[in-house]
Amino acid sequence: MEHFNAASAQELQQTLLTCLRSHRWSGRVAEHRPYPDLASLLAASDEAAYDLAWGDLTEALTAEPLPALPPDTYAAAHTALSAAYAAYEARFGHVFVICLDGLTPDEVLDHLLEAIRSRLTNDPEEERAVVADELRHLAKERLVDTLRGAGL
C-alpha cells in the first residue's frame, strides 16, 4: 500500500487503467489516497464502480478481452464459445465480461458456457446491471493482483 499511496499521479493513473479502463473510476480511486490498507482501497474501488454511468462502463468494455480458456481446452469448446460470444455481442453490442476469480482451470469452461447461455436470456437493462457487477469484480481482482505483483 505504501508504494500505491506514494506513486505519482501519472503512474497511478496508468496502473489503475489496466485494472478497469474507465477514466472516471481511476480518477475517483486515485483522488481518495492515501489508503490505510487493502480493504479500504477495495471499498473505494467498489464505491467508484457503483457510481459509473453506462457511458463509463462502455469505455471500460472497449478494453476488455474475452475470457480465456485453459490451454488444453478441446477445439469444439472453442468453436462453441466463439459462437456464443458472437451471439452475445450481436444481442448486447459489447464484449462478454465475466470474473472467473476463484475457479479452477477445470471449472472455467463449464462456468463460461453456463453463464453466457443464462445471460443471453437477460433483457438489456438486466444485462447492464450484470455487466457493471462483473466489471466491478474484475477491477478488484486486478487491483489485488497488481499490488501482489508489487506494480504498486
Short mmCIF file of C-alpha atoms in Angstrom, two decimals:
data_model
loop_
_atom_site.label_atom_id
_atom_site.label_comp_id
_atom_site.label_asym_id
_atom_site.label_seq_id
_atom_site.Cartn_x
_atom_site.Cartn_y
_atom_site.Cartn_z
CA MET A 1 0.00 0.00 0.00
CA GLU A 2 2.90 2.32 0.68
CA HIS A 3 4.03 2.34 -2.96
CA PHE A 4 0.41 2.71 -4.16
CA ASN A 5 -0.11 5.74 -1.94
CA ALA A 6 3.23 7.31 -2.92
CA ALA A 7 3.01 6.73 -6.69
CA SER A 8 2.91 9.73 -8.99
CA ALA A 9 -0.49 10.69 -10.35
CA GLN A 10 0.54 9.63 -13.86
CA GLU A 11 1.95 6.26 -12.73
CA LEU A 12 -1.12 5.56 -10.64
CA GLN A 13 -3.50 6.54 -13.46
CA GLN A 14 -1.78 4.16 -15.88
CA THR A 15 -1.84 1.34 -13.36
CA LEU A 16 -5.48 1.85 -12.45
CA LEU A 17 -6.49 1.95 -16.10
CA THR A 18 -5.04 -1.55 -16.50
CA CYS A 19 -7.44 -2.70 -13.80
CA LEU A 20 -10.51 -1.03 -15.32
CA ARG A 21 -10.31 1.18 -18.40
CA SER A 22 -12.56 3.92 -17.04
CA HIS A 23 -11.05 7.35 -16.54
CA ARG A 24 -13.84 8.28 -14.14
CA TRP A 25 -13.25 5.18 -11.99
CA SER A 26 -9.46 5.55 -11.96
CA GLY A 27 -9.74 9.23 -11.08
CA ARG A 28 -12.10 8.55 -8.21
CA VAL A 29 -9.90 5.78 -6.80
CA ALA A 30 -6.75 7.91 -7.13
CA GLU A 31 -8.20 11.04 -5.56
CA HIS A 32 -9.04 9.29 -2.30
CA ARG A 33 -5.44 8.37 -1.46
CA PRO A 34 -3.86 7.58 0.91
CA TYR A 35 -5.43 4.25 1.76
CA PRO A 36 -4.55 2.73 5.13
CA ASP A 37 -4.94 -0.86 3.88
CA LEU A 38 -6.09 -3.07 1.03
CA ALA A 39 -9.62 -3.38 2.40
CA SER A 40 -10.03 0.41 2.24
CA LEU A 41 -8.72 0.52 -1.32
CA LEU A 42 -11.09 -2.24 -2.41
CA ALA A 43 -14.03 -0.50 -0.74
CA ALA A 44 -13.15 2.72 -2.60
CA SER A 45 -12.87 0.74 -5.84
CA ASP A 46 -16.36 -0.68 -5.29
CA GLU A 47 -17.82 2.72 -4.44
CA ALA A 48 -16.27 4.30 -7.54
CA ALA A 49 -17.53 1.44 -9.72
CA TYR A 50 -21.08 1.71 -8.37
CA ASP A 51 -21.13 5.37 -9.43
CA LEU A 52 -20.25 4.69 -13.07
CA ALA A 53 -22.77 5.58 -15.74
CA TRP A 54 -23.33 3.33 -18.73
CA GLY A 55 -21.01 5.54 -20.83
CA ASP A 56 -18.21 4.93 -18.32
CA LEU A 57 -18.88 1.20 -18.41
CA THR A 58 -18.88 1.26 -22.21
CA GLU A 59 -15.47 2.93 -22.09
CA ALA A 60 -14.24 0.08 -19.88
CA LEU A 61 -15.80 -2.59 -22.09
CA THR A 62 -13.86 -1.43 -25.15
CA ALA A 63 -10.62 -2.56 -23.47
CA GLU A 64 -11.88 -5.86 -22.07
CA PRO A 65 -10.54 -9.06 -23.59
CA LEU A 66 -12.72 -12.10 -23.99
CA PRO A 67 -12.31 -14.59 -21.13
CA ALA A 68 -9.52 -17.03 -21.85
CA LEU A 69 -9.94 -20.77 -21.84
CA PRO A 70 -7.37 -23.08 -20.32
CA PRO A 71 -4.73 -24.06 -22.93
CA ASP A 72 -5.76 -27.72 -23.08
CA THR A 73 -9.41 -26.99 -23.95
CA TYR A 74 -10.61 -29.02 -26.91
CA ALA A 75 -11.33 -27.36 -30.28
CA ALA A 76 -15.09 -27.96 -30.19
CA ALA A 77 -15.32 -25.93 -26.96
CA HIS A 78 -13.52 -23.02 -28.62
CA THR A 79 -15.97 -23.20 -31.51
CA ALA A 80 -19.00 -23.31 -29.20
CA LEU A 81 -17.71 -20.45 -27.12
CA SER A 82 -16.86 -18.34 -30.18
CA ALA A 83 -20.43 -18.79 -31.42
CA ALA A 84 -21.81 -17.87 -28.01
CA TYR A 85 -19.60 -14.75 -27.84
CA ALA A 86 -20.81 -13.69 -31.29
CA ALA A 87 -24.46 -14.18 -30.27
CA TYR A 88 -23.87 -12.18 -27.10
CA GLU A 89 -22.19 -9.30 -28.95
CA ALA A 90 -24.97 -9.26 -31.54
CA ARG A 91 -27.61 -9.10 -28.81
CA PHE A 92 -25.99 -6.58 -26.46
CA GLY A 93 -23.49 -4.70 -28.63
CA HIS A 94 -20.43 -5.29 -26.49
CA VAL A 95 -17.99 -7.96 -25.41
CA PHE A 96 -18.99 -10.59 -22.85
CA VAL A 97 -17.27 -9.99 -19.49
CA ILE A 98 -17.13 -12.28 -16.52
CA CYS A 99 -14.94 -12.56 -13.45
CA LEU A 100 -13.51 -16.06 -13.19
CA ASP A 101 -11.66 -15.47 -9.94
CA GLY A 102 -11.57 -18.49 -7.69
CA LEU A 103 -12.34 -21.06 -10.37
CA THR A 104 -10.02 -23.94 -11.12
CA PRO A 105 -9.00 -24.47 -14.77
CA ASP A 106 -11.33 -27.48 -14.89
CA GLU A 107 -14.30 -25.30 -13.90
CA VAL A 108 -13.73 -22.41 -16.32
CA LEU A 109 -15.30 -23.83 -19.48
CA ASP A 110 -18.49 -25.08 -17.83
CA HIS A 111 -18.87 -21.83 -15.90
CA LEU A 112 -18.36 -19.71 -19.02
CA LEU A 113 -20.83 -21.68 -21.13
CA GLU A 114 -23.43 -21.73 -18.39
CA ALA A 115 -23.05 -18.00 -17.71
CA ILE A 116 -23.23 -16.90 -21.33
CA ARG A 117 -26.26 -19.10 -22.03
CA SER A 118 -28.00 -17.72 -18.98
CA ARG A 119 -27.11 -14.12 -19.67
CA LEU A 120 -28.26 -14.30 -23.29
CA THR A 121 -31.81 -14.54 -21.88
CA ASN A 122 -31.44 -11.24 -19.98
CA ASP A 123 -33.12 -8.12 -21.25
CA PRO A 124 -30.67 -5.28 -21.98
CA GLU A 125 -31.28 -3.47 -18.68
CA GLU A 126 -30.78 -6.66 -16.67
CA GLU A 127 -27.58 -7.37 -18.55
CA ARG A 128 -26.26 -3.85 -17.94
CA ALA A 129 -26.53 -4.49 -14.20
CA VAL A 130 -24.74 -7.82 -14.55
CA VAL A 131 -22.00 -6.25 -16.70
CA ALA A 132 -21.48 -3.47 -14.14
CA ASP A 133 -21.15 -6.05 -11.38
CA GLU A 134 -18.71 -8.20 -13.37
CA LEU A 135 -16.54 -5.16 -14.22
CA ARG A 136 -16.53 -4.18 -10.54
CA HIS A 137 -15.34 -7.68 -9.59
CA LEU A 138 -12.69 -7.67 -12.33
CA ALA A 139 -11.36 -4.29 -11.19
CA LYS A 140 -10.99 -5.53 -7.61
CA GLU A 141 -9.30 -8.76 -8.72
CA ARG A 142 -6.87 -6.83 -10.88
CA LEU A 143 -6.11 -4.33 -8.11
CA VAL A 144 -5.21 -7.18 -5.78
CA ASP A 145 -3.08 -8.83 -8.48
CA THR A 146 -1.30 -5.53 -9.15
CA LEU A 147 -0.49 -4.99 -5.50
CA ARG A 148 0.67 -8.59 -5.11
CA GLY A 149 2.90 -8.19 -8.16
CA ALA A 150 4.44 -5.13 -6.50
CA GLY A 151 3.48 -3.00 -9.51
CA LEU A 152 2.23 -0.51 -6.97
#
